Short mmCIF file of C-alpha atoms in Angstrom, two decimals:
data_model
loop_
_atom_site.label_atom_id
_atom_site.label_comp_id
_atom_site.label_asym_id
_atom_site.label_seq_id
_atom_site.Cartn_x
_atom_site.Cartn_y
_atom_site.Cartn_z
CA UNK A 5 42.56 -18.81 -59.22
CA UNK A 6 40.21 -20.43 -56.74
CA UNK A 7 37.05 -18.46 -56.18
CA UNK A 8 34.93 -18.78 -53.03
CA UNK A 9 31.68 -16.85 -53.28
CA UNK A 10 29.39 -16.00 -50.40
CA UNK A 11 25.96 -15.07 -51.65
CA UNK A 12 25.17 -12.26 -49.20
CA UNK A 13 27.58 -9.56 -48.11
CA UNK A 14 25.24 -7.97 -45.57
CA UNK A 15 22.12 -9.35 -43.93
CA UNK A 16 19.79 -8.00 -41.28
CA UNK A 17 17.44 -10.51 -39.66
CA UNK A 18 15.08 -10.57 -36.70
CA UNK A 19 15.40 -12.76 -33.62
CA UNK A 20 13.88 -16.18 -34.26
CA UNK A 21 14.18 -16.06 -38.05
CA UNK A 22 15.77 -18.92 -39.96
CA UNK A 23 18.88 -17.74 -41.78
CA UNK A 24 20.74 -19.37 -44.65
CA UNK A 25 24.28 -18.36 -45.55
CA UNK A 26 25.42 -19.80 -48.86
CA UNK A 27 28.95 -20.48 -50.01
CA UNK A 28 30.08 -21.78 -53.39
CA UNK A 29 33.56 -22.74 -54.61
CA UNK A 30 34.50 -23.38 -58.21
CA UNK A 31 37.42 -25.81 -57.95
CA UNK A 32 35.87 -29.13 -56.93
CA UNK A 33 37.46 -28.95 -53.47
CA UNK A 34 36.49 -31.56 -50.94
CA UNK A 35 37.09 -29.56 -47.76
CA UNK A 36 35.00 -26.53 -46.91
CA UNK A 37 34.74 -24.55 -43.68
CA UNK A 38 32.57 -22.01 -41.87
CA UNK A 39 34.13 -19.61 -39.38
CA UNK A 40 32.74 -16.67 -37.47
CA UNK A 41 34.87 -13.64 -36.71
CA UNK A 42 34.38 -11.38 -33.71
CA UNK A 43 36.60 -8.51 -32.51
CA UNK A 44 39.28 -9.69 -30.11
CA UNK A 45 38.43 -13.35 -30.67
CA UNK A 46 39.82 -13.95 -34.14
CA UNK A 47 38.18 -16.61 -36.27
CA UNK A 48 36.42 -19.52 -34.63
CA UNK A 49 35.46 -22.69 -36.46
CA UNK A 50 31.74 -23.49 -36.55
CA UNK A 51 31.56 -26.51 -38.87
CA UNK A 52 33.50 -28.06 -41.67
CA UNK A 53 32.81 -30.61 -44.37
CA UNK A 54 35.25 -32.99 -46.03
CA UNK A 55 32.88 -34.37 -48.66
CA UNK A 56 29.30 -34.27 -49.87
CA UNK A 57 26.90 -34.97 -47.00
CA UNK A 58 29.84 -35.27 -44.58
CA UNK A 59 30.29 -32.73 -41.81
CA UNK A 60 32.10 -32.27 -38.53
CA UNK A 61 31.49 -29.90 -35.67
CA UNK A 62 34.05 -27.24 -35.00
CA UNK A 63 34.65 -25.35 -31.78
CA UNK A 64 31.35 -23.44 -31.60
CA UNK A 65 28.60 -25.42 -33.40
CA UNK A 66 25.77 -24.61 -30.98
CA UNK A 67 22.92 -22.81 -32.68
CA UNK A 68 24.15 -23.69 -36.18
CA UNK A 69 23.74 -26.48 -38.67
CA UNK A 70 25.19 -27.03 -42.15
CA UNK A 71 24.26 -28.64 -45.42
CA UNK A 72 26.49 -30.03 -48.18
CA UNK A 73 24.29 -31.59 -50.84
CA UNK A 74 26.66 -30.77 -53.70
CA UNK A 75 30.43 -30.59 -53.61
CA UNK A 76 30.62 -26.95 -54.65
CA UNK A 77 28.10 -25.62 -52.13
CA UNK A 78 28.32 -25.45 -48.34
CA UNK A 79 25.49 -23.76 -46.49
CA UNK A 80 25.40 -22.50 -42.92
CA UNK A 81 21.97 -22.47 -41.28
CA UNK A 82 20.84 -20.59 -38.21
CA UNK A 83 17.62 -22.37 -37.25
CA UNK A 84 16.43 -19.57 -34.97
CA UNK A 85 18.67 -16.52 -35.09
CA UNK A 86 19.61 -14.82 -31.84
CA UNK A 87 21.30 -11.49 -31.16
CA UNK A 88 24.49 -13.21 -30.03
CA UNK A 89 24.87 -14.59 -33.53
CA UNK A 90 25.45 -11.10 -34.89
CA UNK A 91 28.88 -11.51 -36.45
CA UNK A 92 30.98 -11.75 -39.59
CA UNK A 93 30.76 -15.21 -41.15
CA UNK A 94 33.59 -16.45 -43.35
CA UNK A 95 33.48 -19.46 -45.63
CA UNK A 96 36.63 -21.15 -46.90
CA UNK A 97 37.72 -24.07 -49.01
CA UNK A 98 41.03 -25.89 -48.95
CA UNK A 99 43.27 -25.30 -51.94
CA UNK A 100 46.95 -25.23 -52.82
CA UNK A 101 49.03 -22.08 -52.85
CA UNK A 102 51.56 -21.31 -55.60
CA UNK A 103 54.25 -22.79 -53.34
CA UNK A 104 52.25 -26.02 -52.97
CA UNK A 105 51.06 -25.56 -49.40
CA UNK A 106 47.54 -26.62 -48.41
CA UNK A 107 45.88 -23.32 -47.55
CA UNK A 108 42.39 -22.03 -46.95
CA UNK A 109 40.93 -19.68 -49.53
CA UNK A 110 38.24 -17.46 -48.07
CA UNK A 111 35.15 -15.77 -49.40
CA UNK A 112 34.51 -12.07 -48.87
CA UNK A 113 32.43 -12.70 -45.75
CA UNK A 114 28.81 -12.22 -44.77
CA UNK A 115 28.09 -9.68 -42.07
CA UNK A 116 24.96 -10.73 -40.23
CA UNK A 117 23.07 -8.46 -37.85
CA UNK A 118 20.29 -10.00 -35.75
CA UNK A 119 17.88 -7.48 -34.24
CA UNK B 20 45.09 -23.05 -23.15
CA UNK B 21 45.22 -20.88 -26.24
CA UNK B 22 46.61 -22.72 -29.23
CA UNK B 23 47.63 -19.52 -31.02
CA UNK B 24 48.58 -16.36 -29.12
CA UNK B 25 49.05 -12.96 -30.68
CA UNK B 26 49.96 -10.56 -27.89
CA UNK B 27 49.93 -7.32 -29.90
CA UNK B 28 46.38 -6.06 -30.49
CA UNK B 29 47.76 -3.10 -32.42
CA UNK B 30 51.04 -1.97 -33.96
CA UNK B 31 52.27 1.17 -35.66
CA UNK B 32 55.14 1.33 -38.13
CA UNK B 33 56.59 4.06 -40.31
CA UNK B 34 56.45 3.58 -44.05
CA UNK B 35 59.56 1.83 -45.43
CA UNK B 36 60.52 0.40 -42.05
CA UNK B 37 60.42 -3.29 -41.12
CA UNK B 38 57.94 -4.61 -38.56
CA UNK B 39 57.63 -7.89 -36.68
CA UNK B 40 54.25 -9.32 -35.68
CA UNK B 41 54.44 -11.87 -32.89
CA UNK B 42 52.83 -15.29 -32.80
CA UNK B 43 53.32 -18.16 -30.38
CA UNK B 44 51.65 -21.52 -30.66
CA UNK B 45 50.97 -24.55 -28.53
CA UNK B 46 50.80 -28.10 -29.84
CA UNK B 47 52.12 -31.52 -28.93
CA UNK B 48 51.72 -32.82 -32.49
CA UNK B 49 55.12 -33.15 -34.22
CA UNK B 50 53.52 -32.40 -37.59
CA UNK B 51 51.88 -29.03 -37.98
CA UNK B 52 51.70 -26.02 -40.26
CA UNK B 53 51.76 -22.33 -39.48
CA UNK B 54 50.08 -19.67 -41.59
CA UNK B 55 49.76 -15.92 -41.75
CA UNK B 56 46.76 -14.18 -43.28
CA UNK B 57 46.11 -10.52 -43.97
CA UNK B 58 42.65 -8.98 -43.71
CA UNK B 59 42.34 -5.48 -45.18
CA UNK B 60 39.37 -3.27 -44.36
CA UNK B 61 37.48 -4.87 -47.27
CA UNK B 62 37.21 -7.99 -45.11
CA UNK B 63 38.64 -10.68 -47.36
CA UNK B 64 41.27 -12.96 -45.84
CA UNK B 65 44.44 -13.12 -47.94
CA UNK B 66 46.98 -15.92 -47.47
CA UNK B 67 50.51 -14.57 -47.05
CA UNK B 68 52.95 -17.28 -46.01
CA UNK B 69 53.23 -20.86 -44.76
CA UNK B 70 55.79 -22.73 -42.63
CA UNK B 71 55.72 -26.48 -42.12
CA UNK B 72 57.02 -27.92 -38.85
CA UNK B 73 59.62 -30.01 -40.67
CA UNK B 74 60.83 -27.21 -42.92
CA UNK B 75 64.49 -26.50 -42.28
CA UNK B 76 64.49 -22.99 -43.65
CA UNK B 77 62.38 -20.02 -42.68
CA UNK B 78 59.67 -19.32 -45.27
CA UNK B 79 59.88 -16.18 -47.37
CA UNK B 80 57.42 -14.66 -49.84
CA UNK B 81 58.52 -11.35 -51.29
CA UNK B 82 58.53 -8.79 -48.47
CA UNK B 83 57.15 -11.33 -46.00
CA UNK B 84 59.28 -13.72 -44.02
CA UNK B 85 58.41 -16.03 -41.19
CA UNK B 86 60.85 -16.18 -38.28
CA UNK B 87 60.28 -19.77 -37.15
CA UNK B 88 61.78 -20.68 -33.79
CA UNK B 89 60.61 -24.22 -33.12
CA UNK B 90 62.04 -24.62 -29.62
CA UNK B 91 60.35 -21.40 -28.51
CA UNK B 92 57.17 -22.28 -30.42
CA UNK B 93 57.11 -18.93 -32.13
CA UNK B 94 56.30 -18.02 -35.73
CA UNK B 95 56.70 -14.28 -36.07
CA UNK B 96 55.85 -12.50 -39.31
CA UNK B 97 58.39 -9.98 -40.55
CA UNK B 98 57.29 -7.42 -43.11
CA UNK B 99 60.19 -5.55 -44.67
CA UNK B 100 59.91 -2.08 -46.21
CA UNK B 101 56.36 -1.43 -45.01
CA UNK B 102 53.93 0.17 -47.41
CA UNK B 103 50.70 2.07 -46.74
CA UNK B 104 48.80 -0.84 -48.28
CA UNK B 105 50.11 -3.13 -45.54
CA UNK B 106 47.70 -1.49 -43.06
CA UNK B 107 45.37 -4.34 -42.12
CA UNK B 108 44.57 -7.02 -39.56
CA UNK B 109 47.03 -9.90 -39.52
CA UNK B 110 46.14 -13.35 -38.26
CA UNK B 111 48.43 -16.20 -37.34
CA UNK B 112 46.96 -19.69 -37.69
CA UNK B 113 47.97 -23.30 -37.14
CA UNK B 114 46.98 -26.65 -38.56
CA UNK B 115 47.78 -29.61 -36.30
CA UNK B 116 48.60 -32.90 -37.99
CA UNK B 117 48.71 -33.58 -41.69
CA UNK B 118 46.51 -31.42 -43.94
CA UNK B 119 43.86 -34.00 -44.74
CA UNK B 120 40.63 -32.91 -43.11
CA UNK B 121 42.17 -30.52 -40.61
CA UNK B 122 40.89 -27.01 -40.03
CA UNK B 123 42.99 -24.02 -38.99
CA UNK B 124 43.01 -22.50 -35.52
CA UNK B 125 43.43 -18.73 -35.57
CA UNK B 126 44.82 -16.20 -33.16
CA UNK B 127 43.00 -13.02 -32.16
CA UNK B 128 44.90 -10.90 -34.67
CA UNK B 129 47.11 -7.81 -34.75
CA UNK B 130 45.99 -4.58 -36.34
CA UNK B 131 48.92 -2.97 -38.18
CA UNK B 132 48.85 0.68 -39.14
CA UNK B 133 51.53 2.00 -41.47
CA UNK B 134 52.14 5.71 -41.10
CA UNK B 135 53.49 7.94 -43.90
#
């Protein structure tokens, strides 16, 4: 089974701090994604990457950047954290389901609180 | 305009009964895919079922089936014989175009509570 691991389950940071959220997948997948999840808004795409050093902005990239130096690792960076970035962050990589569909496999999520 | 609309913020169902979670979508792309995910209180997103826009038959996976009505642009999830473990958030999502590099667009979710 595909495993997507997010390094931190819970983080508490202060306004203005630089924050790194790490995500690792173990199946050599090319496509990886970062979403944030907020109540009533569902999941919104921040950035995605389709190969090493390749990235594309999603729907809400402002205030975020990403890094993909190795295929298995996709990092989300908050250069200067703000309180409105308090959220659940979900990383995913594209894989195939048992029925052969291209699906996203998600990590367990990182709940970030910015004080 | 919203690409994925889930109009039911919350639903209740009795154990062993069937329940339908609504999802409508908006796209002009003839090729697209529709997905349902479950998110229990633990937070992890679990893939349930997929329907491709060109699939002739409605998708089924065990107790889950997808009622795909293309002309109405709806992709409702039907859970038969509900179990207590089905209590969770459910998200409908869409991929427009061929898989390739495309991300998924998610709806706002429906919280399902199964009552004993």
